[in-house]
mmCIF file of C-alpha atoms and ligand atoms in Angstrom:
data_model
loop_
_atom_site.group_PDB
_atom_site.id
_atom_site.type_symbol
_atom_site.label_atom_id
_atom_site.label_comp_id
_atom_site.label_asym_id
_atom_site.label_seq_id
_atom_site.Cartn_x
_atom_site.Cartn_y
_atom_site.Cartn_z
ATOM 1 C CA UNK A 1393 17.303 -33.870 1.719
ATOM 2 C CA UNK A 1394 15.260 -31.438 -0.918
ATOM 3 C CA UNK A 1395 11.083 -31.851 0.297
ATOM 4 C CA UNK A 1396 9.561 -34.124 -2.607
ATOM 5 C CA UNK A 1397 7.216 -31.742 -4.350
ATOM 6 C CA UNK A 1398 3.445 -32.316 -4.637
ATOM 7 C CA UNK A 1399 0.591 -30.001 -4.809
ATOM 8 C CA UNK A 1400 -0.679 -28.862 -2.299
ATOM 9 C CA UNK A 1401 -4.253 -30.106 -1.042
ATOM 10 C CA UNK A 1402 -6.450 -28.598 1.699
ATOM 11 C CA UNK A 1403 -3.987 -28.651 4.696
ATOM 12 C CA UNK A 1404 -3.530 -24.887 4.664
ATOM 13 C CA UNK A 1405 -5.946 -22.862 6.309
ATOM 14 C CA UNK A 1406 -4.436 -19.455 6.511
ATOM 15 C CA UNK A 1407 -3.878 -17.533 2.790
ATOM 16 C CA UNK A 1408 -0.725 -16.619 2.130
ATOM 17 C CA UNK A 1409 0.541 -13.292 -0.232
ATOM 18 C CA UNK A 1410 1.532 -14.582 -3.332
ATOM 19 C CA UNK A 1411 -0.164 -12.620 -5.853
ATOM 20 C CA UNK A 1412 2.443 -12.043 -8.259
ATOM 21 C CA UNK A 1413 4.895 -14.344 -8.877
ATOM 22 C CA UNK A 1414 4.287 -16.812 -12.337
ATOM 23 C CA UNK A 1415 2.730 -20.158 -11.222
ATOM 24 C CA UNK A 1416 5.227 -22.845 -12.579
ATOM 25 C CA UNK A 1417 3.200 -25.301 -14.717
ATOM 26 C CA UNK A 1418 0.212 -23.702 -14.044
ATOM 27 C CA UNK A 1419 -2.775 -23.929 -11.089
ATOM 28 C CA UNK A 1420 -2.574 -27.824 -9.850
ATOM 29 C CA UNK A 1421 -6.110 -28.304 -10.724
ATOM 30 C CA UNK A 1422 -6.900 -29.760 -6.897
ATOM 31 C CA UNK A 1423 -6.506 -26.744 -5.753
ATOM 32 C CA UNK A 1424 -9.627 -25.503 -7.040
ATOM 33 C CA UNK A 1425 -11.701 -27.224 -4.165
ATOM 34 C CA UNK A 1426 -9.549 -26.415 -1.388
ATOM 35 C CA UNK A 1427 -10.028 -24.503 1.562
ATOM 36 C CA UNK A 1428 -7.277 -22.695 0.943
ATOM 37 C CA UNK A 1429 -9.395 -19.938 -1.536
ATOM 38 C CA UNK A 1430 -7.962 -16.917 -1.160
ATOM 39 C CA UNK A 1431 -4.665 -17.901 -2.934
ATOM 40 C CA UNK A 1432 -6.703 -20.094 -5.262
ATOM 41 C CA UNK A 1433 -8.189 -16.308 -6.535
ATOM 42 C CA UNK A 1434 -4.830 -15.012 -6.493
ATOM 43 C CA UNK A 1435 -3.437 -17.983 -8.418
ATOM 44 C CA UNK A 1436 -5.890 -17.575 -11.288
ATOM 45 C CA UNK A 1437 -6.214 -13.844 -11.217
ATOM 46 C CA UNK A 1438 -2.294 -13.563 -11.902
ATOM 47 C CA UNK A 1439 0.390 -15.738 -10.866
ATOM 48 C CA UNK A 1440 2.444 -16.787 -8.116
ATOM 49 C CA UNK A 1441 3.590 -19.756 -5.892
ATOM 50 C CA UNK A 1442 5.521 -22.814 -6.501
ATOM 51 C CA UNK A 1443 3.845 -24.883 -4.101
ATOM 52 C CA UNK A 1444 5.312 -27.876 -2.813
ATOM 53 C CA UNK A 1445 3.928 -30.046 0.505
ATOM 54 C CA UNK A 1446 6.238 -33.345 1.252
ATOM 55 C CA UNK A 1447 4.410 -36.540 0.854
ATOM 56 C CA UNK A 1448 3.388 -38.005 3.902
ATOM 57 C CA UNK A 1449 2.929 -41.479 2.040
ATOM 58 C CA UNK A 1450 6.663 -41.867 1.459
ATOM 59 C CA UNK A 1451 6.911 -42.117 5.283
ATOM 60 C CA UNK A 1452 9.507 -39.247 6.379
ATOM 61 C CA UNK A 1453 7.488 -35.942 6.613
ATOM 62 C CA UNK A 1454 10.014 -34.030 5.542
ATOM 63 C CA UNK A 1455 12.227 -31.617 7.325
ATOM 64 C CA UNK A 1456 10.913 -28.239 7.506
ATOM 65 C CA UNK A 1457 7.131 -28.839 6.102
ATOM 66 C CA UNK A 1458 5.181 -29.969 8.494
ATOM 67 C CA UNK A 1459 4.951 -27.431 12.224
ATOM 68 C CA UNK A 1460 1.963 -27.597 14.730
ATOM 69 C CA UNK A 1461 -0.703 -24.927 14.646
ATOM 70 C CA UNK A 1462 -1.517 -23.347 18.161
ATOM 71 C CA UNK A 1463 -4.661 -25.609 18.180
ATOM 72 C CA UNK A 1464 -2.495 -28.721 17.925
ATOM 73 C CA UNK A 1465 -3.464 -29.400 14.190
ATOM 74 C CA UNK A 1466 -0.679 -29.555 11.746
ATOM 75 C CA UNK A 1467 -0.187 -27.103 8.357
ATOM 76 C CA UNK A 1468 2.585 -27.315 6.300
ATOM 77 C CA UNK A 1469 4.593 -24.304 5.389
ATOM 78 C CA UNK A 1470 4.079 -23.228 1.921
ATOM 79 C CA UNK A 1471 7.285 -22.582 0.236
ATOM 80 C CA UNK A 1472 7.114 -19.679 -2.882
ATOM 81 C CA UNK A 1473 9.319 -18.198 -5.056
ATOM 82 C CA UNK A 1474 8.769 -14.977 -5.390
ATOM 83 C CA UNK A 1475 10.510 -12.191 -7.653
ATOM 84 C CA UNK A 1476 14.456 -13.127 -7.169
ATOM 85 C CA UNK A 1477 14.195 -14.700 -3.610
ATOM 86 C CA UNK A 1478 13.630 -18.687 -3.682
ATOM 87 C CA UNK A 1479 13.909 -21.451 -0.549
ATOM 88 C CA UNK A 1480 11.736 -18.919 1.424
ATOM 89 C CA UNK A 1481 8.699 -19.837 3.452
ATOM 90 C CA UNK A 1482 5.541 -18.360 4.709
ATOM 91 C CA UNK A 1483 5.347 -17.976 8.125
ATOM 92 C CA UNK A 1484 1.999 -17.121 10.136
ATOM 93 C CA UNK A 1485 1.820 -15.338 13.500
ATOM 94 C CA UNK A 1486 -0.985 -16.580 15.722
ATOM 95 C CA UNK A 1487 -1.172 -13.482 16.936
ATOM 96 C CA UNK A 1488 -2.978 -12.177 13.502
ATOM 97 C CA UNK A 1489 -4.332 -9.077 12.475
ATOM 98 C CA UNK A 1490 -8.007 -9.747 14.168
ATOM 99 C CA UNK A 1491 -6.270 -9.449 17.082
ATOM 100 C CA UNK A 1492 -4.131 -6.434 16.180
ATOM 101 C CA UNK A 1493 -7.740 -5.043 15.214
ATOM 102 C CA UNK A 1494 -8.731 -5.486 18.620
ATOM 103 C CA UNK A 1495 -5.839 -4.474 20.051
ATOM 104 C CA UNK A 1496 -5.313 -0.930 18.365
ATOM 105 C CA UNK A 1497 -9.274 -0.206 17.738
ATOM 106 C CA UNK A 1498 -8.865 0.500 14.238
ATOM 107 C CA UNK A 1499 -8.539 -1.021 11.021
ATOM 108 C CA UNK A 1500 -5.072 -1.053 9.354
ATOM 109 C CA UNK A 1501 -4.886 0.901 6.055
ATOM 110 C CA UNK A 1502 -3.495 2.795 3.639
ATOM 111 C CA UNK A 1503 -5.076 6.648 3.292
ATOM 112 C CA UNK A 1504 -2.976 7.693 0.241
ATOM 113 C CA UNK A 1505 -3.230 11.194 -0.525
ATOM 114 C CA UNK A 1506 -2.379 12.453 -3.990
ATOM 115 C CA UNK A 1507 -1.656 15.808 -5.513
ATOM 116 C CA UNK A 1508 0.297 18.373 -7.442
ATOM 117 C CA UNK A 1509 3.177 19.545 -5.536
ATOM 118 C CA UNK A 1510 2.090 22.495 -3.332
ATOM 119 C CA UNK A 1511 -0.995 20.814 -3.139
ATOM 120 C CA UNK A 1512 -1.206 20.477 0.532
ATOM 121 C CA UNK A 1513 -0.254 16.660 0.882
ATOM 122 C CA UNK A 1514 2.322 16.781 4.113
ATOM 123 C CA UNK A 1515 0.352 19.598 5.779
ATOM 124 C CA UNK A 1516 -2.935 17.193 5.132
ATOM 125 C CA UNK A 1517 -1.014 14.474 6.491
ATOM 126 C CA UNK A 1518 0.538 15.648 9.797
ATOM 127 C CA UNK A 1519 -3.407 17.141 10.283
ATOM 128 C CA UNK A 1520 -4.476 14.119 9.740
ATOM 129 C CA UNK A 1521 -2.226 12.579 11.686
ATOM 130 C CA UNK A 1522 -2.854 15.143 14.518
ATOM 131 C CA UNK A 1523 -6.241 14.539 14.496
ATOM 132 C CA UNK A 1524 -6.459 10.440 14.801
ATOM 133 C CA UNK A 1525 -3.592 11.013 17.562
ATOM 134 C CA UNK A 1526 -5.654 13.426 19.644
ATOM 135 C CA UNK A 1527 -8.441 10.271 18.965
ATOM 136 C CA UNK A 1528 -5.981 7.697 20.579
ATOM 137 C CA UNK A 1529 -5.420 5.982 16.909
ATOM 138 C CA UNK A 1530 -2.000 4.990 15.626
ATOM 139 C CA UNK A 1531 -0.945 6.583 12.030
ATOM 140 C CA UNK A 1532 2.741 6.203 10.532
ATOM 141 C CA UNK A 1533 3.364 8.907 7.801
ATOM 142 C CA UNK A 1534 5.228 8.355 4.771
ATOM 143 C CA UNK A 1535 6.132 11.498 2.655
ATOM 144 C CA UNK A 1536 7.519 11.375 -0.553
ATOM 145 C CA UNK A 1537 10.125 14.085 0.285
ATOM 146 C CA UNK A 1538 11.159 12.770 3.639
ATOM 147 C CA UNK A 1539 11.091 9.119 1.985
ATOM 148 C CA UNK A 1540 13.915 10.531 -0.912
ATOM 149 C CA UNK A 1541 15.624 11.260 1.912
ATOM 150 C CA UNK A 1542 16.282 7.991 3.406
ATOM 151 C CA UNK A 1543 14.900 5.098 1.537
ATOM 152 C CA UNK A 1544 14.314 5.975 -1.774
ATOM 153 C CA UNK A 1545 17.204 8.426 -1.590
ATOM 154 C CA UNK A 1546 18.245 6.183 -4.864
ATOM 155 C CA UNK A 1547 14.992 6.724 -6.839
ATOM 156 C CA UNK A 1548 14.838 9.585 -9.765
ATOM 157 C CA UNK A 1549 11.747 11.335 -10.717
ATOM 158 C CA UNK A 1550 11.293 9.010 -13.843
ATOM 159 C CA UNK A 1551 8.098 7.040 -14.420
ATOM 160 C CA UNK A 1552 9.234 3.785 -13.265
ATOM 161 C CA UNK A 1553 10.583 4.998 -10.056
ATOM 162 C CA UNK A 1554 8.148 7.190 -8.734
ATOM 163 C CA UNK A 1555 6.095 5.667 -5.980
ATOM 164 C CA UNK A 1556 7.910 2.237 -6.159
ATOM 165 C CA UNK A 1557 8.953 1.448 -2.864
ATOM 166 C CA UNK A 1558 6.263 2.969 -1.016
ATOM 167 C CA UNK A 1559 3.843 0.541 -2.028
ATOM 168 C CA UNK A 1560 5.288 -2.413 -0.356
ATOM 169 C CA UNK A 1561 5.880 -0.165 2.910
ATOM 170 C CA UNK A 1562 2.190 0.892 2.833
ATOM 171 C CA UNK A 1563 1.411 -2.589 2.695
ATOM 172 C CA UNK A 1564 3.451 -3.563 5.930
ATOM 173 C CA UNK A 1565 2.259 -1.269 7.919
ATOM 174 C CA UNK A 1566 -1.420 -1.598 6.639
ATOM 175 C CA UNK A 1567 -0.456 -5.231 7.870
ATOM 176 C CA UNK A 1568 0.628 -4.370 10.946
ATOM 177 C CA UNK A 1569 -2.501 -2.434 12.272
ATOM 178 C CA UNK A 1570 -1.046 0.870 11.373
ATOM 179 C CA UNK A 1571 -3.220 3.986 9.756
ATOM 180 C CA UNK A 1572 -0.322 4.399 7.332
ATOM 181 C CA UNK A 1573 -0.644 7.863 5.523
ATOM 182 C CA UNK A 1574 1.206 8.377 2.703
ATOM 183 C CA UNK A 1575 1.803 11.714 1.456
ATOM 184 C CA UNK A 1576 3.079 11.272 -2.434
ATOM 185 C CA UNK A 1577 2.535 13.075 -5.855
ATOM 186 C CA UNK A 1578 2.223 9.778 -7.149
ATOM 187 C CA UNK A 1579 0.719 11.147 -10.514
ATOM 188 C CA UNK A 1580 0.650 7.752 -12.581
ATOM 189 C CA UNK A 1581 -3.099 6.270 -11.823
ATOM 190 C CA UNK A 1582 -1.538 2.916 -12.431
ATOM 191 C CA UNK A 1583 1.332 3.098 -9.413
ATOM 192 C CA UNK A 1584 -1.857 4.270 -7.597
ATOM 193 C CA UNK A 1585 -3.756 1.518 -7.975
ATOM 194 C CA UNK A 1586 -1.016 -1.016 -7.778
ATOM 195 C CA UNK A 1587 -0.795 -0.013 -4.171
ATOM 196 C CA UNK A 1588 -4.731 -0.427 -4.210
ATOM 197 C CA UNK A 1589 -4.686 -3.792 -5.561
ATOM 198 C CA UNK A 1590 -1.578 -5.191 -3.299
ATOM 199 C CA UNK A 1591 -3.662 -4.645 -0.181
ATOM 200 C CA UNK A 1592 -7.196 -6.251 1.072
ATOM 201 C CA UNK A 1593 -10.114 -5.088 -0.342
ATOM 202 C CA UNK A 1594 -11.754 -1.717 1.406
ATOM 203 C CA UNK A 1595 -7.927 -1.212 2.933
ATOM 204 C CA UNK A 1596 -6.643 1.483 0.310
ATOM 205 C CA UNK A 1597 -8.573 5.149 0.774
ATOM 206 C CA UNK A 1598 -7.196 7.578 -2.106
ATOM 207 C CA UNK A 1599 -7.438 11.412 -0.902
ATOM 208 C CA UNK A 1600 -7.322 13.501 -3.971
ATOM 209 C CA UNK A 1601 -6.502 16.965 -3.228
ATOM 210 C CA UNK A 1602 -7.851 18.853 -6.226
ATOM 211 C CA UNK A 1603 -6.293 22.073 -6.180
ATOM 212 C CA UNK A 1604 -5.430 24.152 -9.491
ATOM 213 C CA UNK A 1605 -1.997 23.792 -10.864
ATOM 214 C CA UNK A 1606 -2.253 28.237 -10.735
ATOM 215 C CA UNK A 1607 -2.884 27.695 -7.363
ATOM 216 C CA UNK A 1608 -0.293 25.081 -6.542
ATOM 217 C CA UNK A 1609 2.287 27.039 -8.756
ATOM 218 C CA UNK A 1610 1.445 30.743 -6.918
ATOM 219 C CA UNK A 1611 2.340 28.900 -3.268
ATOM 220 C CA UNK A 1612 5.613 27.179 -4.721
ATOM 221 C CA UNK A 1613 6.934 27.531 -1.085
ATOM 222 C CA UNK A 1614 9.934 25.704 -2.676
ATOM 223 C CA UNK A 1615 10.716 27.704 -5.348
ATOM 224 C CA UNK A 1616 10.877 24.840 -7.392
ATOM 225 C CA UNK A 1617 7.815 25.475 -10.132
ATOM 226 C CA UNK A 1618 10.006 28.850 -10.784
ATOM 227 C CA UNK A 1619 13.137 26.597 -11.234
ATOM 228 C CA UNK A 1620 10.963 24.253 -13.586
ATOM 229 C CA UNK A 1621 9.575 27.247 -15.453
ATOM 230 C CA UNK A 1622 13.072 28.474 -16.107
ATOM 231 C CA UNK A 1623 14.098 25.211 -17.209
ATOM 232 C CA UNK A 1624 16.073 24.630 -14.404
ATOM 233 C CA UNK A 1625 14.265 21.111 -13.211
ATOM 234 C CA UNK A 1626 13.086 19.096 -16.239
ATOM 235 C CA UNK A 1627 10.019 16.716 -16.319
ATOM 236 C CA UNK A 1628 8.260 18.421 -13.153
ATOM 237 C CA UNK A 1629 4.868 17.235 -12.636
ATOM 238 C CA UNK A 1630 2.700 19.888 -13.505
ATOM 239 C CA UNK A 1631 4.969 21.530 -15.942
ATOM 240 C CA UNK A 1632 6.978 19.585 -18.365
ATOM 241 C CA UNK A 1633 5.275 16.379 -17.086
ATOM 242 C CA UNK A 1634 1.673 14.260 -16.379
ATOM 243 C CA UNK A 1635 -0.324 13.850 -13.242
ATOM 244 C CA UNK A 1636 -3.163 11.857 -13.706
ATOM 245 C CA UNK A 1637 -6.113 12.735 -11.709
ATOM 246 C CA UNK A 1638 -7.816 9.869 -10.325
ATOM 247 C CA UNK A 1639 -11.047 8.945 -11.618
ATOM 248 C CA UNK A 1640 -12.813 6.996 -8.717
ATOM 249 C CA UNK A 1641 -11.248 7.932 -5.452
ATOM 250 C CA UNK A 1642 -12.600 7.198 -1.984
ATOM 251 C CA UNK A 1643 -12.292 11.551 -1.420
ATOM 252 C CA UNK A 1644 -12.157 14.931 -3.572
ATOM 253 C CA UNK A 1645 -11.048 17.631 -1.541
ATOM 254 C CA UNK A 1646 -12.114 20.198 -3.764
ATOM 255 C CA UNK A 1647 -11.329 24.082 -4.143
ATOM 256 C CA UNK A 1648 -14.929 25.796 -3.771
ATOM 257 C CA UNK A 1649 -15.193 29.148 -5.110
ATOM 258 C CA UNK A 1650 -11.905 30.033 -4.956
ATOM 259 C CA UNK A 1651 -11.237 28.619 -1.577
ATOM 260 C CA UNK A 1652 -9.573 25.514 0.000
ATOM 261 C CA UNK A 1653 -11.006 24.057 2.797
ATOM 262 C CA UNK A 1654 -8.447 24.405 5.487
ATOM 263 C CA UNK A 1655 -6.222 21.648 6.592
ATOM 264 C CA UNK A 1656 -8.374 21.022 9.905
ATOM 265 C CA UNK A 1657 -11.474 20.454 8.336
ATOM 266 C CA UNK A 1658 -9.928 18.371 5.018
ATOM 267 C CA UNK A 1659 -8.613 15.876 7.766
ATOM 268 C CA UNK A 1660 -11.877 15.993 9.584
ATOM 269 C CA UNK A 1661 -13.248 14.942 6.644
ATOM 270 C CA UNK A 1662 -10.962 12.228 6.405
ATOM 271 C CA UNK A 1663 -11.795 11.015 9.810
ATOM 272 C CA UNK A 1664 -15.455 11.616 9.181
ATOM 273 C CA UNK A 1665 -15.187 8.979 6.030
ATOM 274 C CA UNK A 1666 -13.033 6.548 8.191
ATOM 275 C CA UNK A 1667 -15.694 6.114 10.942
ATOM 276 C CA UNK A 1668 -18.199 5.713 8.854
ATOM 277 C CA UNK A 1669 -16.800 3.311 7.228
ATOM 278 C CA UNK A 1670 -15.586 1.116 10.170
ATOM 279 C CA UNK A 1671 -11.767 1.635 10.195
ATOM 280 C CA UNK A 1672 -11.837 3.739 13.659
ATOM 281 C CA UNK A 1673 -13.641 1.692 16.327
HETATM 282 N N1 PPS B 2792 10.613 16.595 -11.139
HETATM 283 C C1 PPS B 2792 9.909 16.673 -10.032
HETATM 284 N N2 PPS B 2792 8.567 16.483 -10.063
HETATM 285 C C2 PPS B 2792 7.856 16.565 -8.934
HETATM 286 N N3 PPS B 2792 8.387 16.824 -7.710
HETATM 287 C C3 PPS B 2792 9.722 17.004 -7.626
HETATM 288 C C4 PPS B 2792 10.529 16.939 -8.777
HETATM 289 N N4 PPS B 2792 11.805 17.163 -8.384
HETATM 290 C C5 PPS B 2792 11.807 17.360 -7.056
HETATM 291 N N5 PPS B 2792 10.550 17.271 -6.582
HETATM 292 C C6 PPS B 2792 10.243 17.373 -5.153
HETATM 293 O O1 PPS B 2792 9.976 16.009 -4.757
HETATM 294 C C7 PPS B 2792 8.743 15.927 -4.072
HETATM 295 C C8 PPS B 2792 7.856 14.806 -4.653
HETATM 296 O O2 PPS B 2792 8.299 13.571 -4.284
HETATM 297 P P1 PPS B 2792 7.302 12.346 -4.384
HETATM 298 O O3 PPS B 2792 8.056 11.149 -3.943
HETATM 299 O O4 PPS B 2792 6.044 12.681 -3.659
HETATM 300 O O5 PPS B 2792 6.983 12.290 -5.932
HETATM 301 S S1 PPS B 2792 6.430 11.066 -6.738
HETATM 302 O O6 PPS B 2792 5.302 10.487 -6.014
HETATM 303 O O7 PPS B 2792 7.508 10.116 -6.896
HETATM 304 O O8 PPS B 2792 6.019 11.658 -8.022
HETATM 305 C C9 PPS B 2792 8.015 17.220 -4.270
HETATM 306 O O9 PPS B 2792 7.514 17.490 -2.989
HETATM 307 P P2 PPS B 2792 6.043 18.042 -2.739
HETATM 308 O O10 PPS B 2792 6.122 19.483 -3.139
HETATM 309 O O11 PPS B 2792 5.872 17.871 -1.254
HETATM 310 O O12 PPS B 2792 5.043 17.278 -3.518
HETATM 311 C C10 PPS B 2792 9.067 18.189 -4.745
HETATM 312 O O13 PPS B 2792 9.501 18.952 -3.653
HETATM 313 N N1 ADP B 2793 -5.661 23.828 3.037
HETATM 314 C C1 ADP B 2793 -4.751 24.752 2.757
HETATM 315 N N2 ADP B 2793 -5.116 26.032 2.534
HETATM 316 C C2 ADP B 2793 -4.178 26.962 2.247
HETATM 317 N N3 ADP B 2793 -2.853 26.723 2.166
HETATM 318 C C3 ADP B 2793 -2.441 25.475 2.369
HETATM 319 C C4 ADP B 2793 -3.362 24.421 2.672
HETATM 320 N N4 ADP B 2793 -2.662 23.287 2.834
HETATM 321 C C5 ADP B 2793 -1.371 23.603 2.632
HETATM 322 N N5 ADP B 2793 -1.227 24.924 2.366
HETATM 323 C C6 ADP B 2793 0.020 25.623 2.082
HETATM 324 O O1 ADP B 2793 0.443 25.215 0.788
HETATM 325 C C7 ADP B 2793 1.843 25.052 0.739
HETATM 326 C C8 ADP B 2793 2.183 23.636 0.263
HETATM 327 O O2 ADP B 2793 1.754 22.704 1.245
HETATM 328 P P1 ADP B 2793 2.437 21.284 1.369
HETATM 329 O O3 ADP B 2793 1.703 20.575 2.436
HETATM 330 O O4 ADP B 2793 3.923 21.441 1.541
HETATM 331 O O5 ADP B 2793 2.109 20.681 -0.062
HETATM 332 P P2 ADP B 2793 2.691 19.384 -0.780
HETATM 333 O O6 ADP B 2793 3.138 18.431 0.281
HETATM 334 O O7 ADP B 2793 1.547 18.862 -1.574
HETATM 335 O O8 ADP B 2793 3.806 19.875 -1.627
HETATM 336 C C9 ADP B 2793 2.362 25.350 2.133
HETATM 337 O O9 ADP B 2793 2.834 26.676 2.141
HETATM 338 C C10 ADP B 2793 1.140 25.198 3.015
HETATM 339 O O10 ADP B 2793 1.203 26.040 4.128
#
């Protein structure tokens, strides 16, 4: 028997991710004084969530709505639609990321690090990585080569398919308590910030590594801006096509009179801004 659907009212106390799927027939408006606020925000910034909750008053409480919490008060699952995928259910682990906080000492997140190929990106990342290891923190790195390899061995350079599935990867692992570095051109600023926008506030830090396309080009350790130069490799970023710098990033690693700072001290920087800023406890 299909749950009767009603609004939901303030049963659920946990939020659930549902930021961008169309609401159907728009935000129920008792929803606005619920305790459930952080997917009222998400329901009027963009769109989401068929919500349904079974009606207790027509006696049967339905078959899958209603669970026990840990604490012996009931919530009922939340059922969404969300892009193609409907009849699916939000499901929260007691064991949430507070404790995962605790657990790992550190602050899941996403330290996305952008450049021009040749840029430094992986080396930054496995000296970042390095670095937070040899501090007894937990980091996952995802590199845009490695990732065409496996994952997104189906994605082409065009615009639409650069940095697509690494967002929602980030995310999980962000989620999961991870330092998840990702090591991407990523040269749109909007892909960039999508990633920025899917995750909790203060969990997205973008590492620009501002180094001179001259410079980039004279490593080519590759050979692959030579290839693009001769036409060989169309629309390579740099060359024959656009990388936005960002505009308001959480680090610059600039080139100072001619010199880079090396890899060691760029991800001591990095660690530098991340204990400052309460992600490494
Ligand atoms: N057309 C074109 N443009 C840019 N880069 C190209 C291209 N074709 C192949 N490569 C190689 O792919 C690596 C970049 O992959 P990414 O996944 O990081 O790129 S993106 O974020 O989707 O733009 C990049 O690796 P890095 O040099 O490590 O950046 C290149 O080796
Ligand atoms: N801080 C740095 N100073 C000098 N050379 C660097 C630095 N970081 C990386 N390199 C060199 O630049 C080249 C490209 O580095 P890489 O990490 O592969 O860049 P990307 O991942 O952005 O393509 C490599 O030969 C690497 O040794």
């Amino acid at each position: 028997m299909e749950a009767q659907a009603q609004p939901l009212l303030c049963t659920v106390d946990r939020t659930v991710h549902c930021r961008h799927v169309p609401v159907t027939g728009g935000v129920p408006a008792d929803l606005a004084g619920c305790r459930w606020r952080g997917a009222a925000c998400a329901l009027k910034r963009s769109a989401c969530l068929k919500v349904y909750a079974t009606s207790s008053a027509s006696g049967s409480p339905g078959p899958e709505t209603e669970k026990p919490t840990l604490a012996g008060n009931t919530h009922k699952l939340l059922e969404s639609t969300d892009g193609k995928s409907t009849n699916i259910f939000w499901h929260n682990n007691p064991a949430g990321k507070n404790e995962r906080v605790k657990l790992l000492n550190q602050k899941g997140c996403v330290v996305w690090i952008t450049g021009l190929s040749g840029s430094g990106k992986s080396t930054l990342a496995c000296a970042l990585s390095q670095e937070l290891h040899n501090r007894g923190h937990l980091s996952y790195i995802l590199d845009g080569d490695n990732l065409r390899h496996g994952l997104n061995r189906d994605l082409s350079f065009k615009p639409d398919d650069r940095a697509e599935n690494i967002r929602q990867v980030a995310k999980l692992f962000a989620d999961a308590g991870l330092i998840c570095i990702t090591s991407l051109i990523s040269p749109y600023r909007r892909d960039r910030d999508a990633c920025r926008y899917l995750l909790p506030r203060s969990s997205f830090i973008e590492v620009f590594l501002n180094v001179p396309l001259e410079v980039c080009e004279g490593r080519d350790p590759k050979g692959l801006y030579k290839l693009a130069r001769d036409g060989k490799i169309k629309g390579f970023t740099g060359i024959d096509d656009p990388y936005e710098a960002p505009t308001n990033c959480e680090i610059v690693i600039g080139w100072h009179d001619g010199m880079c700072p090396s890899p060691k001290a760029t991800a001591d920087e990095v660690v530098f801004y991340m204990t400052k800023n309460g992600y490494l406890t």
